[in-house]
Amino acid sequence: MKILLQWLKEYVDSGVAPEKLAADLTLAGMAMEGLSETEAGPLLELEITTNRPDLMSHYGVAREVSALYAKPLKPIEPQPVEVADLAAGAAKVEIEAPDLCHRYAALVLCNLKVQPSPEWLRKRLEACGIASINNIVDVTNYVLLELGHPTHAFDLDTLAEKRIVVRAAKAGEKITTLDGVARTLKPHHLVIADAKRPVALAGILGGAAMEISLRTKNVLLESAWFEPVTTRRAAKDLGLRTEASARFERGLDVEAPVRAARRCAELFLELAGGELLSGVIDVYPRRWDVPEITLRQGEILRTLGEALPAALVERLLAALGFVAARADQDSWRVATPSWRRDVSREIDLIEELARHYGYDKFPARLPPARQPVVLRPHAQAEAALRRALEAQGFDEAVCFTPVHPKDAEKFLAPGEELARLRNPISEETSVLRPSGLLSLVETLAWNVNRGQRHLRLYEIGKAYAVREGRFQERRVLTLALTGLLREKSVHEDEQPADFFALKGAVEAALQPFALPPFGFRPCDLACFQSGERATVEAGSQRLGVLGRLSSTLATDFKLRQAAFLAELDLEGLYAARLLAPEYRPVPRFPGVTRDFSLLLDLPVSFGSVRRTIESLGLPELVAVAAVDRFRGGALPADKYSLLVRVTFQSHERTLTDEEIRSASGRIVRALEKELGAKLRA
Amino acid sequence: MTDILQKLPFKITQLGIQSPEEVENIFAELRAAFDRELGEKHDIEGLEGIRIRWRGRKGLDRLLRDNWLKPESKFKPAVGKAYNDFKDYVESSLALRLQHLRAQEESREMAAEGVDLTLPGLAARRGARHLVTQTLEEICDIFARIGFSVVEGPEVETDYYNFEALNIPQHHPARDTMDTLYLDLPARALPEEIRGPRSDPNQFLLLRTHTSPVQIRTMEKQKPPVRVVVPGKVYRRDNPDATHSFMFHQVEGLAVDRDLTFCEFKGAMEYFLREFFGPETKTRFAASYFPFTEPSADLAATCGVCQGSGCSVCKHTGWIELFGAGMVDPAVYGFVDYEPGELSGFAFGMGVERFAMIKYGVDDLQLFFQNDVRFLQQFRR
Ligand SMILES: [Zn+2]
């Protein structure tokens, strides 16, 4: 709301400098957005909250100023001179939709002279951002800015039968509004019609055909009250926010129309001559009942934490237009002014008092603690995950979840559909991502294409999909690796990211959780490259997927280097207990290692070697490790060599050579028998 | 060439000097002799020997002064000048050589240790937690210190939880300030335990515009006293720019109890802002309007750039506007079957990215979601 300080001063003199006034109004709920100099003097721009349409005027703000500084507010009592002829004889008003139009008041003025407005009026309107048109339209806008109530002047002679009918629009009915746009109406739109056709969109904008022109002599001045939600819906439908609709949709003062109309008439007679017919045509089918609210000192104290002196309560309420009468020692019966439809409850009054007493005057006290703090149920699990991943050099990413459907489809699991948005901002953000993998692939590409080629990223977020008509939102942890894990330096050789680096990160992420033994199994997920993709499973539970990004997707996302990604299901992980450390006695006797150089058929995995050794149940067996792996050279094409290191250790004694020899022999025989392994020299 | 040093025991007048040029010549020879000696390999001790021989009180200098400098002759001025130049030359050469020897000695010590101490150390690289997560955790931690638990909830919500139960009915003007993204799915697609009995199953689902729905869900499940903060992602139908994003993060909070007043509300908010921005921070409470709080306030803190005296960052007001908050509107209690007459409480909601931007001077909201590692790694701790 633009407020001219000189104009404001006509109703109240704050007695303070503009900067101080702006700061005080800000504290009282009218936030200063700007203070500037205009041709009509200093202009204060205030942000008015949606509950306070009464502040969308100079007089409304003046009332607040008067209450803030305890300064008198000058009343506005328009006294236009009337001629003997009755307005009721010159025009008729009917309201067919009283629920949507609670009141319609009209004045009739004759023999006006339409002409440019005087300079003082033009300057004020223009400073407030409203273009000057002619003296009649300008006066209605002036009164809008002064009192906050919209009025509308019709050229009376253009109204068929000089009749106003307030009614719902008929489906398909058309009107060309003042802005020259032809609009088709719907039955939930409220119109002002004459005997034949709509002449205005109620509370929004007038029709072009009834516009005040230089030929206009006689005017019907409308000052009405339209229902907020109807006005708001119509304005939204028609994409037409006006000064009038912005006020009606917030709930205006139903007692204001006559005063606003008379104020207009006063200015019409002054600036356009003519005569005002006597009487107001005032159709008022839905009267406003003045709400009476009980205000208790006890409730003020209970809400605000401080008791306010009774005299102060009474002064502030009176200054704001409330009528408070003592009910007893500690309470009042308060009648609400008609312009404060936002105030209907005791708490509303308490807010008024707090606002004008000053929020800054209340002391600050810490709330007492009442119960132990509970972190999120999975807070510890998440912290353990983050520690594990950050220790491995993974940087955290936070990614947008609305994504492009064409990308999202590539990561959609079988049996799932994308969750689509009805009103997306753009096609690129029109579905919710079905997987965190998509987001990290995009993030890798963003970085690699900006020269950041060695990346380790993790993200904790959600994935969304529809399965059999059911919407699912699940927490996921996504990992991504690309480029070098380690760049070459004087100390170390470079180490490229590969599948096993990813597998190690997945294992590290799972390590804090008490899960059944988990394993990695081949899978056929299309987003990963065949031969380097797996699911990770614990018993029958699938914990996640991992693999090398397929070359097709890498090309699609313009990622020109190998990338390794995993997605783990956090709902599953968070359901598991966190492992607590467990004490075991530290071995007192030395361990012994034996290396076995094996020649194996290609399909035989290290895992089966280890299982075969472990299934022997050797009590002293401590570890089985793969130390070296070799293919090609002199070896047959379907074979490879594997160097396996086995560690033996006893808690009771030092193992003898004989015991180690015997155990080694059993291992070799089992590997030969079960897996067809050959011991190499 | 005869050794110049052998001429030193003789008076200069005995050397048959005929011209000033000859004076210069003998001093040049002297300098050459000194250079030869200095040129030999020395340690610091050896260098000290040379210094004593050439400049010591009983050394060659004494002969020079007694035999060449002092005797009267017509070449005395030339000798004086040549002597001074020579003396300066010897001194500075010795000092330079000494410095050099010391440096050599240091690097020899280093070589003896076997490593080049100037090479970088070898360490595993730690990852960086995202600034949003760090800030969100910091906010939650501060509130935990004054008794607030942390709860979470779904991002896809029903109209009931996101708006209606927060006292924002259909067509309420406040809906304009939170342009909403809707899903092309009716509420009945949500599992019943999330949808709740009061959500209209035929209304479209939406992406929550604030984390307040979780406050309603908490109050549905838990009787007072309640003290919770709710971190998480929220969505608005805003076109992205340096200060807007269709997705960002909030921490909202709620306290409901029998003894909470505007004063406790102020106390909790001031405590939080001092902990987050520093002990000197002052807080401004300006009246405002939100459908789910009353009285409502817009909170601002003293501008950290100008300490409140006014600058371009705070638009010369000295204050940085931070977030909205207030006493819980009693109407909200009606939606969760709380008894309004006996209870009171306060609620607040803040944008996590905004707090991070103010604290670290980050000037573009989009940086948070581009995930450029050069941005992410700046916040490694
Ligand atoms: Zn500043």
mmCIF file of N, CA and C and ligand atoms in Angstrom, chain B residues 303-320, ligand 1:
data_model
loop_
_atom_site.group_PDB
_atom_site.id
_atom_site.type_symbol
_atom_site.label_atom_id
_atom_site.label_comp_id
_atom_site.label_asym_id
_atom_site.label_seq_id
_atom_site.Cartn_x
_atom_site.Cartn_y
_atom_site.Cartn_z
ATOM 1 N N CYS B 303 21.770 -7.045 11.509
ATOM 2 C CA CYS B 303 22.571 -7.359 10.328
ATOM 3 C C CYS B 303 24.011 -7.633 10.760
ATOM 4 N N GLY B 304 24.523 -8.798 10.383
ATOM 5 C CA GLY B 304 25.874 -9.175 10.777
ATOM 6 C C GLY B 304 26.944 -8.418 10.012
ATOM 7 N N VAL B 305 26.575 -7.864 8.865
ATOM 8 C CA VAL B 305 27.555 -7.158 8.047
ATOM 9 C C VAL B 305 27.858 -5.785 8.656
ATOM 10 N N CYS B 306 26.801 -5.058 9.070
ATOM 11 C CA CYS B 306 27.007 -3.694 9.569
ATOM 12 C C CYS B 306 26.754 -3.603 11.071
ATOM 13 N N GLN B 307 26.456 -4.718 11.712
ATOM 14 C CA GLN B 307 26.137 -4.749 13.140
ATOM 15 C C GLN B 307 24.983 -3.816 13.493
ATOM 16 N N GLY B 308 24.054 -3.639 12.550
ATOM 17 C CA GLY B 308 22.859 -2.888 12.868
ATOM 18 C C GLY B 308 22.894 -1.416 12.497
ATOM 19 N N SER B 309 24.035 -0.944 11.974
ATOM 20 C CA SER B 309 24.091 0.488 11.663
ATOM 21 C C SER B 309 23.543 0.792 10.276
ATOM 22 N N GLY B 310 23.255 -0.246 9.488
ATOM 23 C CA GLY B 310 22.665 -0.020 8.170
ATOM 24 C C GLY B 310 23.680 -0.160 7.051
ATOM 25 N N CYS B 311 23.373 -1.035 6.085
ATOM 26 C CA CYS B 311 24.257 -1.211 4.933
ATOM 27 C C CYS B 311 23.412 -1.728 3.776
ATOM 28 N N SER B 312 24.065 -1.987 2.635
ATOM 29 C CA SER B 312 23.281 -2.392 1.464
ATOM 30 C C SER B 312 22.680 -3.790 1.655
ATOM 31 N N VAL B 313 23.363 -4.651 2.435
ATOM 32 C CA VAL B 313 22.851 -6.011 2.644
ATOM 33 C C VAL B 313 21.488 -5.984 3.348
ATOM 34 N N CYS B 314 21.361 -5.098 4.350
ATOM 35 C CA CYS B 314 20.109 -5.035 5.122
ATOM 36 C C CYS B 314 19.215 -3.916 4.612
ATOM 37 N N LYS B 315 19.469 -3.425 3.410
ATOM 38 C CA LYS B 315 18.702 -2.324 2.821
ATOM 39 C C LYS B 315 18.651 -1.130 3.775
ATOM 40 N N HIS B 316 19.750 -0.906 4.475
ATOM 41 C CA HIS B 316 19.900 0.260 5.363
ATOM 42 C C HIS B 316 18.921 0.289 6.532
ATOM 43 N N THR B 317 18.404 -0.872 6.898
ATOM 44 C CA THR B 317 17.515 -0.907 8.059
ATOM 45 C C THR B 317 18.242 -1.418 9.296
ATOM 46 N N GLY B 318 19.403 -2.048 9.102
ATOM 47 C CA GLY B 318 20.115 -2.647 10.229
ATOM 48 C C GLY B 318 19.584 -4.013 10.611
ATOM 49 N N TRP B 319 18.523 -4.459 9.930
ATOM 50 C CA TRP B 319 17.892 -5.735 10.281
ATOM 51 C C TRP B 319 17.835 -6.665 9.080
ATOM 52 N N ILE B 320 18.033 -7.948 9.331
ATOM 53 C CA ILE B 320 17.879 -8.969 8.296
ATOM 54 C C ILE B 320 16.628 -9.771 8.642
HETATM 55 ZN ZN ZN C 1 23.532 -4.174 7.344
#
